[in-house]
Coordinates of C-alpha atoms in Angstrom, one line a residue:
M1 CA 97.1 -116.8 -25.5
E2 CA 100.4 -116.9 -27.0
F3 CA 100.9 -113.6 -29.4
N4 CA 102.6 -114.4 -32.7
L5 CA 106.4 -112.8 -33.1
I6 CA 107.8 -113.0 -36.8
K7 CA 111.3 -114.4 -36.8
T8 CA 113.2 -113.7 -38.9
P9 CA 116.4 -115.9 -39.3
V10 CA 120.1 -114.7 -39.9
G11 CA 122.6 -116.1 -41.7
I12 CA 126.1 -117.0 -38.8
L13 CA 128.6 -119.4 -39.1
A14 CA 128.3 -122.6 -37.0
K15 CA 130.6 -125.4 -36.6
A16 CA 129.7 -129.0 -36.8
L17 CA 133.2 -129.9 -36.0
D18 CA 136.0 -128.3 -34.8
A19 CA 138.7 -130.8 -33.5
V20 CA 142.0 -132.3 -33.7
S21 CA 143.3 -135.4 -34.3
E22 CA 147.1 -136.4 -32.8
Q23 CA 148.3 -138.9 -35.5
P24 CA 152.2 -140.4 -34.6
I25 CA 155.1 -140.6 -36.6
D26 CA 156.9 -144.2 -36.3
I27 CA 159.6 -146.3 -38.6
D28 CA 162.3 -148.4 -39.1
F29 CA 163.2 -148.5 -42.8
T30 CA 166.4 -149.1 -44.5
L31 CA 167.8 -147.4 -48.1
P32 CA 166.8 -148.4 -50.8
D33 CA 170.8 -150.0 -53.0
Y34 CA 171.2 -146.3 -54.8
C35 CA 171.4 -144.5 -51.8
P36 CA 175.3 -144.5 -50.0
D37 CA 175.6 -145.1 -46.5
I38 CA 175.0 -142.4 -43.7
E39 CA 177.5 -140.8 -42.3
K40 CA 175.7 -137.6 -40.8
I41 CA 172.2 -136.9 -40.4
L42 CA 171.5 -132.9 -41.3
R43 CA 167.7 -132.7 -41.6
C44 CA 164.4 -134.6 -41.0
K45 CA 161.4 -133.5 -42.1
I46 CA 157.7 -134.1 -42.4
T47 CA 155.7 -132.8 -45.8
P48 CA 151.7 -134.6 -44.2
N49 CA 149.8 -134.9 -47.6
I50 CA 145.5 -134.8 -47.4
Y51 CA 144.3 -136.9 -50.3
N52 CA 139.9 -136.9 -49.4
R53 CA 138.6 -135.6 -47.1
N54 CA 135.1 -137.5 -46.7
L55 CA 131.4 -136.2 -44.6
S56 CA 129.7 -139.9 -44.4
G57 CA 128.6 -142.3 -41.9
G58 CA 128.1 -139.0 -38.7
Q59 CA 132.1 -138.8 -39.3
L60 CA 135.1 -136.6 -41.3
Q61 CA 137.2 -139.0 -42.2
V62 CA 140.7 -137.6 -43.0
D63 CA 143.4 -140.1 -45.8
G64 CA 146.8 -139.3 -46.3
T65 CA 149.9 -139.9 -46.3
T66 CA 153.2 -138.9 -44.5
V67 CA 155.8 -137.9 -46.2
V68 CA 159.6 -138.7 -44.6
N69 CA 162.6 -136.8 -45.6
I70 CA 165.7 -137.7 -44.5
L71 CA 169.0 -135.1 -45.6
Y72 CA 173.1 -136.1 -44.9
T73 CA 176.3 -136.3 -45.5
D74 CA 177.6 -139.7 -47.0
A75 CA 181.3 -140.8 -45.9
K76 CA 182.6 -138.6 -49.1
N77 CA 180.9 -135.1 -47.0
N78 CA 177.8 -135.6 -49.8
V79 CA 174.9 -134.5 -49.3
R80 CA 172.1 -137.1 -49.9
A81 CA 168.4 -137.7 -49.3
C82 CA 166.1 -140.2 -48.5
E83 CA 162.1 -140.6 -48.6
Q84 CA 160.1 -142.7 -47.1
S85 CA 155.8 -142.4 -46.9
I86 CA 153.5 -143.8 -44.4
P87 CA 149.5 -143.6 -45.2
F88 CA 147.7 -142.0 -41.4
N89 CA 143.8 -141.9 -41.6
A90 CA 141.4 -140.0 -39.0
A91 CA 137.8 -140.2 -38.0
F92 CA 136.0 -136.7 -36.8
P93 CA 132.3 -138.2 -35.6
L94 CA 129.3 -135.5 -36.2
K95 CA 126.3 -135.1 -34.3
E96 CA 124.9 -134.2 -37.6
I97 CA 126.1 -133.6 -40.5
P98 CA 125.4 -130.0 -42.3
D99 CA 124.0 -128.4 -45.1
N100 CA 126.6 -127.9 -47.5
P101 CA 129.6 -127.7 -45.6
V102 CA 132.9 -126.4 -46.2
I103 CA 136.4 -128.5 -44.6
E104 CA 138.8 -126.8 -43.5
T105 CA 142.2 -129.0 -42.0
Y106 CA 146.3 -128.0 -41.5
T107 CA 148.9 -130.1 -39.7
K108 CA 151.4 -128.6 -37.1
L109 CA 154.3 -130.8 -36.1
E110 CA 154.4 -131.5 -32.5
Y111 CA 157.5 -133.4 -32.7
L112 CA 160.2 -135.4 -34.5
N113 CA 163.5 -137.2 -33.3
C114 CA 165.7 -139.2 -36.4
R115 CA 168.1 -141.9 -35.4
P116 CA 170.2 -144.0 -37.6
L117 CA 170.7 -147.1 -36.8
S118 CA 173.5 -148.6 -38.4
P119 CA 175.1 -146.7 -41.8
R120 CA 171.7 -148.3 -43.9
R121 CA 169.3 -147.8 -41.7
L122 CA 167.4 -145.6 -39.5
T123 CA 164.3 -144.5 -36.9
V124 CA 162.5 -142.1 -37.0
H125 CA 159.5 -141.1 -33.9
G126 CA 157.1 -138.4 -34.2
A127 CA 153.6 -136.7 -33.9
F128 CA 152.0 -134.2 -35.9
S129 CA 148.7 -132.6 -34.9
L130 CA 145.4 -132.6 -37.3
Y131 CA 143.2 -130.7 -37.4
A132 CA 139.5 -130.5 -38.8
V133 CA 136.6 -127.8 -38.5
V134 CA 133.7 -128.7 -40.7
K135 CA 131.9 -124.8 -40.7
Y136 CA 128.0 -124.8 -42.2
I137 CA 125.5 -121.2 -42.8
G138 CA 123.7 -121.4 -39.4
K139 CA 120.3 -119.6 -38.4
A140 CA 120.1 -117.2 -35.6
D141 CA 116.8 -116.2 -35.0
I142 CA 115.7 -112.3 -34.3
F143 CA 112.2 -112.1 -33.1
S144 CA 110.3 -108.7 -34.5
P145 CA 106.5 -107.7 -33.0
D146 CA 103.5 -108.5 -35.6
T147 CA 102.2 -105.6 -36.1
D148 CA 98.5 -107.3 -36.8
S149 CA 99.2 -107.8 -32.4
K150 CA 97.4 -105.8 -30.2
L151 CA 100.5 -104.8 -28.2
E152 CA 101.9 -102.2 -26.8
F153 CA 106.4 -103.1 -27.9
N154 CA 109.7 -100.8 -27.3
T155 CA 112.0 -102.3 -30.0
K156 CA 115.1 -101.4 -31.1
K157 CA 116.3 -101.5 -35.8
I158 CA 119.9 -102.4 -34.9
Q159 CA 122.3 -102.9 -38.4
V160 CA 123.0 -107.0 -38.7
S161 CA 126.5 -108.4 -40.1
A162 CA 124.8 -112.3 -42.0
L163 CA 126.4 -114.6 -43.5
E164 CA 125.3 -114.7 -46.8
C165 CA 127.6 -117.4 -48.9
L166 CA 129.6 -120.4 -48.2
C167 CA 131.5 -122.4 -50.5
Q168 CA 134.4 -123.8 -51.4
E169 CA 135.7 -126.7 -53.8
Q170 CA 138.9 -129.1 -54.6
F171 CA 140.6 -129.0 -57.4
S172 CA 144.2 -129.9 -59.4
A173 CA 147.3 -128.0 -60.3
G174 CA 150.3 -128.4 -61.7
D175 CA 152.1 -129.1 -64.9
E176 CA 155.3 -130.3 -66.3
I177 CA 158.8 -127.7 -65.6
Q178 CA 161.7 -128.1 -67.2
I179 CA 165.2 -126.2 -65.0
V180 CA 166.3 -123.9 -67.3
N181 CA 170.6 -122.1 -67.1
K182 CA 171.2 -124.0 -64.0
P183 CA 172.4 -127.9 -64.3
P184 CA 169.7 -130.1 -64.8
V185 CA 167.7 -132.4 -62.6
E186 CA 169.2 -135.4 -61.7
V187 CA 168.5 -136.6 -58.5
I188 CA 165.2 -134.0 -57.0
L189 CA 167.0 -133.8 -52.5
D190 CA 164.0 -132.4 -51.5
S191 CA 161.1 -129.9 -52.5
D192 CA 159.0 -126.7 -50.8
V193 CA 155.4 -125.4 -52.5
R194 CA 153.2 -122.6 -51.6
A195 CA 149.4 -122.3 -53.3
V196 CA 149.8 -118.5 -53.4
I197 CA 146.8 -116.2 -54.3
T198 CA 147.9 -113.4 -57.3
D199 CA 144.1 -111.6 -58.1
Y200 CA 140.9 -112.9 -57.8
K201 CA 137.2 -110.8 -59.2
I202 CA 133.8 -111.3 -57.7
I203 CA 131.1 -111.6 -59.9
P204 CA 127.5 -112.1 -59.5
D205 CA 127.2 -116.2 -58.5
K206 CA 131.2 -116.3 -58.9
L207 CA 134.9 -116.3 -57.9
M208 CA 137.3 -115.2 -60.9
L209 CA 140.8 -116.5 -58.5
N210 CA 144.6 -116.5 -60.2
G211 CA 146.7 -118.3 -58.5
E212 CA 150.9 -119.6 -58.8
L213 CA 151.8 -122.8 -57.4
N214 CA 155.9 -121.9 -56.3
V215 CA 157.9 -124.6 -56.4
R216 CA 161.5 -124.6 -54.6
L217 CA 164.3 -127.7 -55.9
L218 CA 166.5 -128.7 -54.0
Y219 CA 168.4 -131.0 -56.1
L220 CA 171.6 -132.6 -58.0
S221 CA 173.4 -132.5 -61.1
S222 CA 175.2 -135.8 -60.9
V223 CA 175.4 -138.7 -58.6
D224 CA 179.1 -139.4 -59.4
S225 CA 180.1 -136.2 -58.9
P226 CA 177.3 -134.6 -55.9
E227 CA 176.4 -130.6 -55.9
V228 CA 173.6 -129.4 -54.2
Q229 CA 171.6 -127.3 -56.9
Q230 CA 168.6 -124.6 -56.4
A231 CA 165.9 -123.5 -58.6
D232 CA 162.1 -121.9 -58.1
C233 CA 159.7 -121.7 -60.0
S234 CA 156.1 -120.9 -60.7
I235 CA 153.3 -122.5 -62.0
P236 CA 150.4 -120.4 -62.6
F237 CA 146.2 -120.9 -62.4
S238 CA 143.2 -120.4 -62.9
K239 CA 139.7 -121.5 -61.3
I240 CA 136.1 -120.2 -61.6
L241 CA 134.2 -121.0 -58.2
D242 CA 130.2 -121.3 -58.4
C243 CA 128.9 -119.9 -55.0
S244 CA 125.2 -118.9 -55.4
G245 CA 124.2 -115.4 -54.3
L246 CA 128.0 -114.7 -54.0
T247 CA 128.4 -110.6 -55.0
A248 CA 130.6 -107.6 -55.3
D249 CA 129.2 -105.8 -52.7
Y250 CA 130.0 -108.6 -49.5
E251 CA 132.5 -108.5 -48.0
T252 CA 134.4 -111.9 -49.1
S253 CA 137.3 -113.7 -47.9
V254 CA 139.0 -116.2 -50.2
K255 CA 141.1 -118.6 -49.0
L256 CA 143.5 -121.4 -51.2
S257 CA 145.2 -124.5 -49.4
L258 CA 147.9 -126.3 -50.7
L259 CA 146.7 -129.9 -49.3
S260 CA 148.5 -131.8 -51.4
C261 CA 151.9 -132.3 -54.1
E262 CA 153.3 -135.4 -56.0
I263 CA 156.9 -133.8 -57.0
R264 CA 158.6 -136.9 -59.7
L265 CA 161.4 -136.4 -62.3
K266 CA 160.3 -137.7 -65.4
N267 CA 163.1 -138.8 -67.8
D268 CA 162.6 -138.4 -71.5
I269 CA 165.0 -140.3 -73.9
L270 CA 163.8 -138.0 -75.8
S271 CA 164.9 -135.1 -74.1
E272 CA 167.8 -133.9 -73.1
T273 CA 166.8 -131.9 -70.2
P274 CA 165.1 -133.6 -67.5
V275 CA 161.2 -133.3 -66.6
V276 CA 160.0 -131.9 -63.5
N277 CA 156.3 -133.2 -62.8
V278 CA 154.8 -130.9 -60.6
D279 CA 150.6 -132.5 -59.3
G280 CA 149.5 -130.2 -56.4
R281 CA 145.5 -130.4 -55.2
L282 CA 144.0 -127.5 -53.3
S283 CA 141.2 -126.5 -51.7
L284 CA 139.4 -123.1 -52.5
S285 CA 136.3 -121.4 -50.0
A286 CA 135.1 -118.0 -49.8
A287 CA 132.2 -116.7 -47.2
S288 CA 130.5 -113.6 -47.6
Y289 CA 129.0 -111.4 -45.0
G290 CA 125.9 -109.0 -46.0
E291 CA 123.8 -106.3 -44.3
K292 CA 120.7 -106.3 -42.7
E293 CA 118.6 -104.2 -40.7
A294 CA 117.0 -105.5 -37.3
E295 CA 113.9 -104.6 -35.2
I296 CA 114.6 -106.5 -32.1
I297 CA 112.3 -106.1 -28.9
L298 CA 112.6 -104.8 -25.7
D299 CA 110.5 -105.2 -24.0
A300 CA 106.7 -104.5 -24.1
Y301 CA 102.7 -104.8 -22.0
S302 CA 99.6 -105.4 -23.0
T303 CA 96.3 -102.5 -21.7
E304 CA 93.9 -105.5 -21.7
F305 CA 95.4 -108.7 -20.0
P306 CA 98.4 -109.5 -17.8
V307 CA 101.1 -110.2 -20.1
E308 CA 104.0 -113.2 -19.6
L309 CA 107.6 -112.3 -20.7
D310 CA 109.9 -114.7 -22.1
S311 CA 113.5 -112.6 -22.0
A312 CA 117.0 -113.9 -23.5
V313 CA 120.3 -112.6 -24.2
L314 CA 121.1 -112.2 -27.8
S315 CA 124.5 -111.7 -28.9
V316 CA 124.5 -110.5 -32.8
I317 CA 127.0 -110.4 -35.2
T318 CA 126.2 -106.1 -35.7
D319 CA 128.9 -105.8 -38.2
T320 CA 132.1 -107.7 -39.7
K321 CA 134.9 -106.8 -41.6
V322 CA 137.7 -108.8 -44.3
I323 CA 141.3 -107.6 -43.7
E324 CA 143.1 -109.2 -46.1
D325 CA 147.3 -107.6 -46.8
S326 CA 150.7 -107.8 -46.9
F327 CA 153.9 -107.1 -45.8
M328 CA 157.2 -107.7 -45.5
Y329 CA 158.9 -108.8 -42.4
K330 CA 162.1 -108.4 -41.9
D331 CA 164.7 -109.8 -39.2
S332 CA 168.1 -111.3 -38.7
V333 CA 169.6 -114.4 -37.9
S334 CA 172.8 -115.3 -36.3
L335 CA 174.5 -118.5 -36.7
P336 CA 178.2 -117.5 -34.2
D337 CA 179.6 -121.3 -33.5
C338 CA 179.3 -122.4 -37.5
D339 CA 181.4 -121.4 -39.2
L340 CA 179.1 -120.2 -42.1
A341 CA 181.1 -119.9 -45.8
E342 CA 178.3 -120.5 -48.5
I343 CA 174.0 -121.2 -48.1
T344 CA 173.1 -123.8 -49.9
D345 CA 169.5 -123.8 -49.0
F346 CA 167.3 -121.1 -47.3
N347 CA 164.0 -122.1 -46.9
V348 CA 160.8 -120.7 -43.9
N349 CA 157.6 -121.3 -42.9
Y350 CA 155.4 -120.5 -39.7
S351 CA 153.7 -122.3 -37.2
L352 CA 149.5 -121.5 -36.5
V353 CA 148.8 -118.1 -36.1
S354 CA 146.9 -116.1 -32.7
T355 CA 145.3 -113.5 -32.7
A356 CA 144.9 -110.5 -29.7
V357 CA 142.3 -108.3 -29.9
S358 CA 142.3 -104.2 -27.7
E359 CA 140.4 -101.8 -28.4
S360 CA 142.4 -100.1 -31.6
K361 CA 143.9 -103.0 -32.3
I362 CA 143.7 -106.9 -33.7
T363 CA 147.5 -108.4 -33.5
L364 CA 148.9 -111.2 -35.6
N365 CA 151.4 -113.3 -33.2
S366 CA 153.1 -116.4 -35.6
K367 CA 156.6 -118.1 -35.4
L368 CA 158.7 -118.1 -38.3
N369 CA 161.0 -121.5 -38.4
V370 CA 164.2 -121.4 -40.6
C371 CA 165.7 -123.3 -42.3
I372 CA 169.0 -123.4 -43.9
L373 CA 171.9 -125.8 -45.9
A374 CA 175.0 -124.5 -45.8
L375 CA 178.6 -125.0 -46.7
N376 CA 181.7 -123.8 -43.7
S377 CA 184.6 -122.7 -44.7
D378 CA 185.9 -126.8 -45.4
K379 CA 183.2 -126.8 -47.5
E380 CA 181.4 -129.3 -44.7
P381 CA 177.7 -128.9 -45.1
F382 CA 176.1 -128.3 -42.1
Y383 CA 172.1 -127.6 -40.9
A384 CA 170.7 -125.1 -38.7
E385 CA 166.9 -124.5 -38.1
R386 CA 166.4 -120.5 -36.3
A387 CA 162.8 -119.8 -34.3
V388 CA 162.0 -116.4 -34.8
E389 CA 158.2 -114.7 -33.9
F390 CA 156.2 -111.9 -35.8
S391 CA 153.5 -110.0 -34.6
K392 CA 151.7 -107.2 -36.9
E393 CA 149.5 -105.0 -35.7
L394 CA 145.9 -104.3 -37.7
D395 CA 143.9 -101.6 -36.8
C396 CA 140.3 -102.4 -36.4
G397 CA 138.6 -99.6 -34.3
G398 CA 135.4 -101.2 -32.5
F399 CA 135.8 -104.5 -33.9
N400 CA 136.3 -106.7 -30.8
E401 CA 136.9 -110.4 -32.1
V402 CA 138.3 -112.3 -34.2
S403 CA 136.7 -115.0 -36.2
S404 CA 138.9 -116.3 -38.5
A405 CA 143.0 -115.7 -39.0
Y406 CA 145.3 -116.7 -41.3
A407 CA 148.8 -116.3 -42.8
Q408 CA 150.8 -117.2 -45.8
I409 CA 154.5 -117.2 -46.8
N410 CA 154.6 -115.6 -50.0
S411 CA 158.6 -115.4 -50.9
V412 CA 161.8 -115.7 -49.6
S413 CA 165.0 -113.8 -49.9
Y414 CA 168.2 -113.2 -47.4
R415 CA 171.8 -111.8 -47.6
I416 CA 174.7 -112.4 -45.0
A417 CA 175.7 -109.4 -44.1
E418 CA 179.5 -108.0 -43.1
N419 CA 178.9 -109.5 -39.5
G420 CA 178.2 -112.7 -39.9
E421 CA 174.3 -112.7 -39.8
I422 CA 172.0 -113.8 -42.4
E423 CA 169.8 -111.4 -43.0
L424 CA 165.8 -112.6 -43.6
R425 CA 163.1 -111.2 -46.0
C426 CA 159.5 -112.7 -45.8
E427 CA 156.3 -110.8 -47.7
I428 CA 153.5 -112.5 -45.8
R429 CA 150.3 -112.2 -46.6
Y430 CA 147.4 -112.5 -43.7
L431 CA 143.6 -113.1 -44.3
V432 CA 141.6 -111.7 -40.4
T433 CA 137.8 -111.3 -40.4
A434 CA 136.7 -109.6 -37.9
D435 CA 133.3 -109.1 -35.8
K436 CA 131.7 -106.7 -33.7
T437 CA 129.9 -108.2 -31.3
E438 CA 127.2 -106.0 -29.8
S439 CA 124.0 -108.3 -26.7
F440 CA 121.1 -107.1 -26.2
K441 CA 118.4 -108.3 -23.1
V442 CA 115.2 -109.1 -26.2
I443 CA 111.7 -110.4 -25.4
T444 CA 111.4 -114.1 -27.4
A445 CA 108.0 -114.7 -27.0
I446 CA 104.7 -113.2 -25.5
S447 CA 102.2 -114.8 -24.1
A448 CA 99.0 -113.8 -21.6
D449 CA 95.6 -115.1 -19.7
E450 CA 92.6 -113.6 -21.6
D451 CA 90.8 -114.6 -18.4
K452 CA 92.2 -111.8 -16.9
K453 CA 91.4 -108.4 -17.4
V454 CA 93.6 -104.3 -16.9
I455 CA 92.4 -102.5 -14.2
K456 CA 91.0 -99.6 -16.4
R457 CA 91.5 -95.5 -14.4
N458 CA 87.8 -94.1 -13.9
T459 CA 89.2 -90.7 -15.9
P460 CA 90.2 -90.6 -19.8
L461 CA 93.5 -88.3 -18.2
V462 CA 96.1 -88.2 -16.0
L463 CA 98.0 -84.8 -15.2
Y464 CA 102.0 -86.3 -14.2
Y465 CA 104.8 -84.8 -13.5
A466 CA 107.2 -85.9 -15.3
D467 CA 111.2 -85.6 -14.2
K468 CA 114.4 -84.9 -16.9
G469 CA 115.3 -88.3 -18.6
E470 CA 111.8 -90.1 -17.7
R471 CA 111.7 -91.9 -20.8
L472 CA 108.2 -91.8 -22.0
W473 CA 107.8 -96.2 -22.7
D474 CA 107.7 -96.5 -18.6
I475 CA 105.4 -94.1 -17.4
A476 CA 102.9 -95.8 -20.9
K477 CA 104.0 -99.2 -19.2
S478 CA 103.2 -97.9 -15.7
F479 CA 99.6 -95.7 -16.7
N480 CA 98.8 -99.1 -18.9
T481 CA 98.4 -96.7 -21.8
G482 CA 99.6 -96.0 -25.8
K483 CA 103.1 -94.1 -25.7
S484 CA 102.6 -92.5 -29.0
L485 CA 99.0 -91.5 -27.6
I486 CA 100.7 -89.2 -25.0
S487 CA 103.5 -88.2 -27.5
E488 CA 100.8 -87.0 -29.8
E489 CA 99.4 -85.1 -26.8
N490 CA 101.5 -83.1 -25.0
N491 CA 103.5 -82.6 -29.0
L492 CA 106.5 -85.0 -28.1
G493 CA 109.5 -86.4 -30.5
D494 CA 112.1 -88.1 -28.0
D495 CA 111.4 -90.6 -26.0
I496 CA 114.2 -89.8 -23.6
L497 CA 112.4 -85.6 -21.9
Q498 CA 115.0 -82.7 -22.1
E499 CA 113.5 -81.1 -19.2
A500 CA 111.2 -81.6 -16.2
K501 CA 107.8 -81.5 -16.9
M502 CA 103.6 -81.9 -16.8
L503 CA 102.3 -84.8 -18.5
L504 CA 98.8 -84.7 -19.8
I505 CA 98.7 -89.0 -20.3
P506 CA 95.9 -90.5 -22.1
I507 CA 93.8 -93.7 -20.7
M508 CA 92.9 -96.1 -23.0

């Protein structure tokens, strides 16, 4: 005979896919006719743009283009640029496609080499890693006692963190911008775009978000006598994300990602000031965790039949905390052999974030890549990169796992110190989901042989001398009687005896 147990499903963050694919970069191209000859290559940069993420046919298909941007100098030591786009695609197989999935993709440069073959021709070889994760709300079953069952149960009430909402939407953001109080744009050399959350508000079933596209342009105002200019501008946007079941009472993680961005110079013959068109594609996702109380079965027996118990180790997330904030990171960068006189462009990007968890702290670790385009004392342009490591400690008493960690550079500023070092200031926003996980050995199934009976004692009461620290549950199980009967007969309130004493054991 199988005894019925109450099965309660609890929402957990599950992954249908967590994979990586290496995307090669191999191009050999000739400069367009309007580009001057290459004298010296200053920098080669790649920017993967993801245009499509499609789940169908048992796989995740990711399509996009890799933009290869080359900064170089011509024979007159003027900074020039050329650009080439190459398509890429990757297919990640899945065993099954879950309902209402959330897709995350991000990239990491592995290596990149650029070499001129002639003043008009160059070759680029490299690779980047494309990471793909498909998340969904999975279910973990917690077994509780059925009150109608004629069994004795030893149970424990626990707090459980349940994933209640998981939603995502892609959308477009952008605008036409004009560069004011600076020379007009004639040629765009390079660009960098960051998608930043400025604020958000949660109302029932909706997330209302405001953000900005922070655009940095490196450009020439004149092709004939080129002088490199740099301009920054912000494009505000707002988005409402529908998410059934979302409430402000939940711990909610909100993530905004820039999938792709195209920047084009639009020459309008009716306007004296050229217009720059910015067209970005973004992904907004939210994950919310609520609290539930659950009752788990630690042990069970029957006073009538011998029972067989199936057990398992249940790992439960008992609490979830979303840690979201920003801090100002300060460091210094030295260029001892570069004869730095003037900085033309200064930018910082970062690699993937790793985490380390101790008893009371979570440590975020990452590398910042500082990119500097500058002039020496002879007004000759040069390019330099420096890597600096940063770490940030977060207080997290009791939280022993990190399910998600994300960081983003919101703003960058610098100052050239008297000793020639560059003082760096970066505002870094971080988003961490920390879990408190506990494990319990629980009963998952109970069966009994009705043809066998438990041997009963002939006396209705038994005297038992109990030691200090003994548990009523263990005593009741050994005498095959009810724990509540012992507690009522001896006027006891605690399960564990605080002192040695004689007990009257009622026999069922």
